[in-house]
Short mmCIF file of C-alpha atoms in Angstrom, two decimals:
data_model
loop_
_atom_site.label_atom_id
_atom_site.label_comp_id
_atom_site.label_asym_id
_atom_site.label_seq_id
_atom_site.Cartn_x
_atom_site.Cartn_y
_atom_site.Cartn_z
CA UNK A 1 165.43 79.88 129.48
CA UNK A 2 162.83 77.85 131.34
CA UNK A 3 162.69 78.39 135.09
CA UNK A 4 162.32 75.39 137.35
CA UNK A 5 161.24 76.50 140.85
CA UNK A 6 163.21 74.96 143.73
CA UNK A 7 161.50 72.97 146.45
CA UNK A 8 161.73 75.99 148.78
CA UNK A 9 161.83 79.56 147.48
CA UNK A 10 164.89 81.66 148.40
CA UNK A 11 165.14 85.42 148.10
CA UNK A 12 167.34 86.65 145.28
CA UNK A 13 167.94 90.09 143.75
CA UNK A 14 164.97 90.64 141.48
CA UNK A 15 166.25 93.68 139.58
CA UNK A 16 164.05 96.28 137.97
CA UNK A 17 162.75 99.58 139.31
CA UNK A 18 161.95 99.55 143.06
CA UNK A 19 163.96 96.32 143.57
CA UNK A 20 165.90 98.04 146.35
CA UNK A 21 162.78 98.37 148.50
CA UNK A 22 161.32 94.88 147.92
CA UNK A 23 161.58 92.40 150.75
CA UNK A 24 159.78 89.23 151.88
CA UNK A 25 159.53 90.60 155.42
CA UNK A 26 157.38 93.34 156.97
CA UNK A 27 158.00 95.93 159.64
CA UNK A 28 160.16 98.97 160.26
CA UNK A 29 163.70 99.22 158.94
CA UNK A 30 164.75 102.49 160.54
CA UNK A 31 163.67 104.86 163.32
CA UNK A 32 161.97 108.05 162.30
CA UNK A 33 158.89 109.86 163.62
CA UNK A 34 156.28 111.20 161.22
CA UNK A 35 155.80 114.98 161.00
CA UNK A 36 152.53 116.35 162.36
CA UNK A 37 150.78 119.51 161.24
CA UNK A 38 148.03 121.64 162.70
CA UNK A 39 144.99 120.06 161.05
CA UNK A 40 142.89 117.17 162.37
CA UNK A 41 143.65 115.07 159.26
CA UNK A 42 147.26 114.04 158.73
CA UNK A 43 147.86 112.32 155.41
CA UNK A 44 151.11 110.54 154.55
CA UNK A 45 151.27 109.76 150.89
CA UNK A 46 152.68 110.06 147.39
CA UNK A 47 150.89 110.97 144.15
CA UNK A 48 150.70 107.46 142.78
CA UNK A 49 147.19 106.36 141.72
CA UNK A 50 146.43 105.08 145.21
CA UNK A 51 147.56 108.33 146.75
CA UNK A 52 145.68 110.46 144.21
CA UNK A 53 142.40 108.76 145.11
CA UNK A 54 142.50 110.24 148.62
CA UNK A 55 143.77 113.72 147.78
CA UNK A 56 141.16 114.08 145.05
CA UNK A 57 138.45 113.15 147.55
CA UNK A 58 139.78 115.58 150.15
CA UNK A 59 139.87 118.42 147.60
CA UNK A 60 136.36 117.53 146.39
CA UNK A 61 135.06 117.59 149.97
CA UNK A 62 136.68 120.94 150.61
CA UNK A 63 135.24 122.38 147.39
CA UNK A 64 131.83 121.14 148.40
CA UNK A 65 132.11 123.07 151.65
CA UNK A 66 132.95 120.31 154.11
CA UNK A 67 135.25 120.91 157.07
CA UNK A 68 138.14 118.55 156.37
CA UNK A 69 141.29 120.62 156.14
CA UNK A 70 144.35 118.42 156.04
CA UNK A 71 148.13 118.29 156.08
CA UNK A 72 149.61 116.10 153.35
CA UNK A 73 153.15 114.91 154.03
CA UNK A 74 155.35 113.34 151.34
CA UNK A 75 156.34 109.71 151.71
CA UNK A 76 159.12 108.96 149.22
CA UNK A 77 158.77 105.22 148.59
CA UNK A 78 161.92 105.15 146.49
CA UNK A 79 163.85 106.26 149.58
CA UNK A 80 162.12 103.80 151.90
CA UNK A 81 160.16 106.39 153.95
CA UNK A 82 157.36 103.83 154.26
CA UNK A 83 159.59 101.63 156.37
CA UNK A 84 160.13 104.16 159.18
CA UNK A 85 158.85 103.30 162.65
CA UNK A 86 156.46 106.23 162.44
CA UNK A 87 154.92 105.14 159.16
CA UNK A 88 154.67 101.49 160.19
CA UNK A 89 152.75 102.66 163.26
CA UNK A 90 150.08 104.17 160.99
CA UNK A 91 150.21 101.40 158.36
CA UNK A 92 151.81 98.06 159.30
CA UNK A 93 151.64 97.13 155.59
CA UNK A 94 154.08 99.94 154.66
CA UNK A 95 152.06 101.18 151.72
CA UNK A 96 150.77 104.66 150.92
CA UNK A 97 148.43 106.30 151.60
CA UNK A 98 147.93 106.32 155.34
CA UNK A 99 145.91 108.70 157.51
CA UNK A 100 145.84 109.80 161.13
CA UNK A 101 142.49 111.30 162.01
CA UNK A 102 142.65 113.47 165.13
CA UNK A 103 139.16 114.95 164.75
CA UNK A 104 137.60 115.87 168.10
CA UNK A 105 140.59 114.59 170.03
CA UNK A 106 140.57 111.14 168.51
CA UNK A 107 143.77 109.53 167.25
CA UNK A 108 142.53 107.03 164.69
CA UNK A 109 144.69 105.42 162.07
CA UNK A 110 143.22 104.44 158.71
CA UNK A 111 145.15 102.65 156.01
CA UNK A 112 144.26 101.22 152.56
CA UNK A 113 142.97 103.82 150.13
CA UNK A 114 139.39 102.50 149.93
CA UNK A 115 139.13 102.41 153.75
CA UNK A 116 140.33 106.03 153.93
CA UNK A 117 137.85 107.11 151.26
CA UNK A 118 134.94 105.37 152.96
CA UNK A 119 135.97 106.81 156.31
CA UNK A 120 135.91 110.37 154.96
CA UNK A 121 132.88 110.03 152.72
CA UNK A 122 130.77 108.45 155.43
CA UNK A 123 131.77 111.08 157.96
CA UNK A 124 130.68 113.87 155.67
CA UNK A 125 127.84 111.95 154.05
CA UNK A 126 129.13 112.94 150.63
CA UNK A 127 130.10 111.25 147.36
CA UNK A 128 128.47 107.96 148.35
CA UNK A 129 126.52 107.54 145.09
CA UNK A 130 122.81 107.13 144.57
CA UNK A 131 123.04 103.41 145.29
CA UNK A 132 125.32 102.45 148.16
CA UNK A 133 125.53 98.76 147.14
CA UNK A 134 126.45 99.79 143.55
CA UNK A 135 129.04 102.28 144.81
CA UNK A 136 130.61 99.74 147.15
CA UNK A 137 130.61 97.09 144.44
CA UNK A 138 132.55 99.35 142.03
CA UNK A 139 134.84 100.67 144.74
CA UNK A 140 135.92 97.17 145.70
CA UNK A 141 136.02 96.11 142.04
CA UNK A 142 138.75 98.70 141.68
CA UNK A 143 140.62 97.43 144.74
CA UNK A 144 140.55 93.88 143.42
CA UNK A 145 141.24 94.72 139.78
CA UNK A 146 143.94 97.41 139.86
CA UNK A 147 146.70 95.13 141.22
CA UNK A 148 146.51 93.26 137.89
CA UNK A 149 146.92 96.60 136.11
CA UNK A 150 149.68 97.97 138.34
CA UNK A 151 151.61 95.09 139.86
CA UNK A 152 150.86 92.89 136.85
CA UNK A 153 150.79 94.82 133.56
CA UNK A 154 152.58 97.94 134.81
CA UNK A 155 155.43 95.99 136.36
CA UNK A 156 156.19 93.71 133.40
CA UNK A 157 155.54 96.38 130.74
CA UNK A 158 157.38 99.28 132.37
CA UNK A 159 159.54 98.23 135.31
CA UNK A 160 160.80 94.66 134.94
CA UNK A 161 164.52 94.32 134.17
CA UNK A 162 163.70 92.64 130.86
CA UNK A 163 160.69 92.48 128.53
CA UNK A 164 159.03 89.09 128.58
CA UNK A 165 156.19 88.40 126.15
CA UNK A 166 154.19 85.95 128.22
CA UNK A 167 153.54 88.12 131.31
CA UNK A 168 153.03 91.26 129.20
CA UNK A 169 150.52 89.50 127.00
CA UNK A 170 148.83 87.92 129.99
CA UNK A 171 148.34 91.17 131.90
CA UNK A 172 147.63 93.28 128.79
CA UNK A 173 144.72 90.95 128.06
CA UNK A 174 143.42 91.40 131.59
CA UNK A 175 143.88 95.17 131.51
CA UNK A 176 141.88 95.39 128.28
CA UNK A 177 139.17 93.11 129.69
CA UNK A 178 138.89 95.44 132.70
CA UNK A 179 138.67 98.48 130.44
CA UNK A 180 135.87 96.72 128.54
CA UNK A 181 134.01 96.08 131.78
CA UNK A 182 134.13 99.82 132.48
CA UNK A 183 133.28 100.77 128.93
CA UNK A 184 130.15 98.61 128.83
CA UNK A 185 128.96 100.02 132.16
CA UNK A 186 129.63 103.62 131.15
CA UNK A 187 127.85 103.20 127.85
CA UNK A 188 124.54 103.42 129.76
CA UNK A 189 125.67 105.32 132.87
CA UNK A 190 127.20 108.77 133.28
CA UNK A 191 128.86 107.74 136.54
CA UNK A 192 129.72 104.46 138.21
CA UNK A 193 126.94 104.54 140.86
CA UNK A 194 124.24 106.91 139.75
CA UNK A 195 126.08 110.15 140.53
CA UNK A 196 129.70 111.17 141.00
CA UNK A 197 131.10 109.20 143.93
CA UNK A 198 134.24 107.85 145.52
CA UNK A 199 133.91 104.88 143.16
CA UNK A 200 134.51 107.24 140.24
CA UNK A 201 137.44 108.88 141.96
CA UNK A 202 139.09 105.57 142.86
CA UNK A 203 138.64 104.02 139.43
CA UNK A 204 139.66 107.21 137.64
CA UNK A 205 142.96 107.39 139.53
CA UNK A 206 143.98 104.15 137.81
CA UNK A 207 141.98 103.59 134.66
CA UNK A 208 141.14 107.19 133.83
CA UNK A 209 144.76 108.24 134.08
CA UNK A 210 145.78 105.21 132.06
CA UNK A 211 143.42 106.33 129.26
CA UNK A 212 144.72 109.86 129.49
CA UNK A 213 148.26 108.67 128.87
CA UNK A 214 149.62 109.11 132.38
CA UNK A 215 150.42 105.53 133.37
CA UNK A 216 153.28 103.43 132.05
CA UNK A 217 153.23 105.21 128.62
CA UNK A 218 150.92 102.39 127.60
CA UNK A 219 147.90 104.18 126.12
CA UNK A 220 148.85 103.38 122.52
CA UNK A 221 149.92 99.82 123.38
CA UNK A 222 146.57 99.10 125.01
CA UNK A 223 144.64 101.01 122.33
CA UNK A 224 142.72 102.94 124.93
CA UNK A 225 140.90 104.95 122.21
CA UNK A 226 138.77 101.88 121.66
CA UNK A 227 137.03 102.51 124.98
CA UNK A 228 135.20 105.69 124.01
CA UNK A 229 132.84 105.74 127.00
CA UNK A 230 135.75 105.37 129.42
CA UNK A 231 137.61 108.14 127.60
CA UNK A 232 134.64 110.52 127.83
CA UNK A 233 134.18 109.75 131.53
CA UNK A 234 137.91 110.16 132.22
CA UNK A 235 137.95 113.57 130.55
CA UNK A 236 134.90 114.76 132.52
CA UNK A 237 136.54 113.89 135.80
CA UNK A 238 139.93 115.30 134.73
CA UNK A 239 138.31 118.68 134.03
CA UNK A 240 137.15 119.09 137.63
CA UNK A 241 139.21 121.74 139.54
CA UNK A 242 139.38 119.60 142.67
CA UNK A 243 140.73 116.71 140.67
CA UNK A 244 143.49 118.85 139.22
CA UNK A 245 144.44 119.99 142.73
CA UNK A 246 144.26 116.43 144.06
CA UNK A 247 146.67 115.25 141.38
CA UNK A 248 149.21 117.85 142.46
CA UNK A 249 149.38 116.93 146.15
CA UNK A 250 152.50 114.94 147.16
CA UNK A 251 153.69 114.95 143.56
CA UNK A 252 157.43 115.18 142.92
CA UNK A 253 157.77 113.53 139.53
CA UNK A 254 156.95 114.38 135.92
CA UNK A 255 158.01 117.13 133.57
CA UNK A 256 155.26 119.63 134.44
CA UNK A 257 156.53 121.65 137.37
CA UNK A 258 153.16 123.38 137.77
CA UNK A 259 151.64 120.06 138.86
CA UNK A 260 154.11 119.42 141.67
CA UNK A 261 153.17 120.16 145.27
CA UNK A 262 155.29 117.90 147.47
CA UNK A 263 153.47 118.96 150.66
CA UNK A 264 150.07 120.54 151.20
CA UNK A 265 149.07 122.34 154.39
CA UNK A 266 146.47 124.82 153.20
CA UNK A 267 144.61 125.89 150.08
CA UNK A 268 147.09 128.75 149.71
CA UNK A 269 149.80 126.24 148.84
CA UNK A 270 148.27 125.84 145.39
CA UNK A 271 148.84 129.54 144.68
CA UNK A 272 152.55 128.90 144.53
#
């Protein structure tokens, strides 16, 4: 059936997964304070790709000897936790991840995953790549490109109430183009910006996990094996102990119970 848009759009029930939390308006929907732990860094997140970016970085920083202990609190987006008054105070956009940084008595909020990663990497002068302009370029490439992979391809391929060929084809083409961009770059480069950096972590959380079969069950559909340089890069990152820990934090879904750590308050939590 062909859709003819009305003169003025009106909100209707969209259906599909997460339809119950979608709304054309912003702001808090219920009163609830956020929990606060003992560490200077208070992270409020979920182990989606955007959340994994930050927990991987925090675990990498800790493994490298930096002082950045953190509490990671679960935000269950399916239950609408991101619309509490407490969460909206730290991120008015109601998206995970969000961070309160109380280092040295400050009370700084940081939201958007790339902003959090830059904030932490710059503070510790770590994982900034050999070329800062190159690292920033790839970091923001990820921020601009991944919505086509997630909100575009992922939504219509995995979550929409019905399968429609046009949007799936449209976004599959773009997802494969993006993978080809990465593959051509990684053919001549071990890492995205000279050495392992936050650009690698951010891109891996989306595209690396896609190639490893962890997003949308779409690896075969997108023929990810064609991107051999991306696959090699994704496996190198996946083998890092800090990356495995970062994947676990704020994770409540999946069949592997050993990868689930809904909250993280110290390194000892991984022992459980």
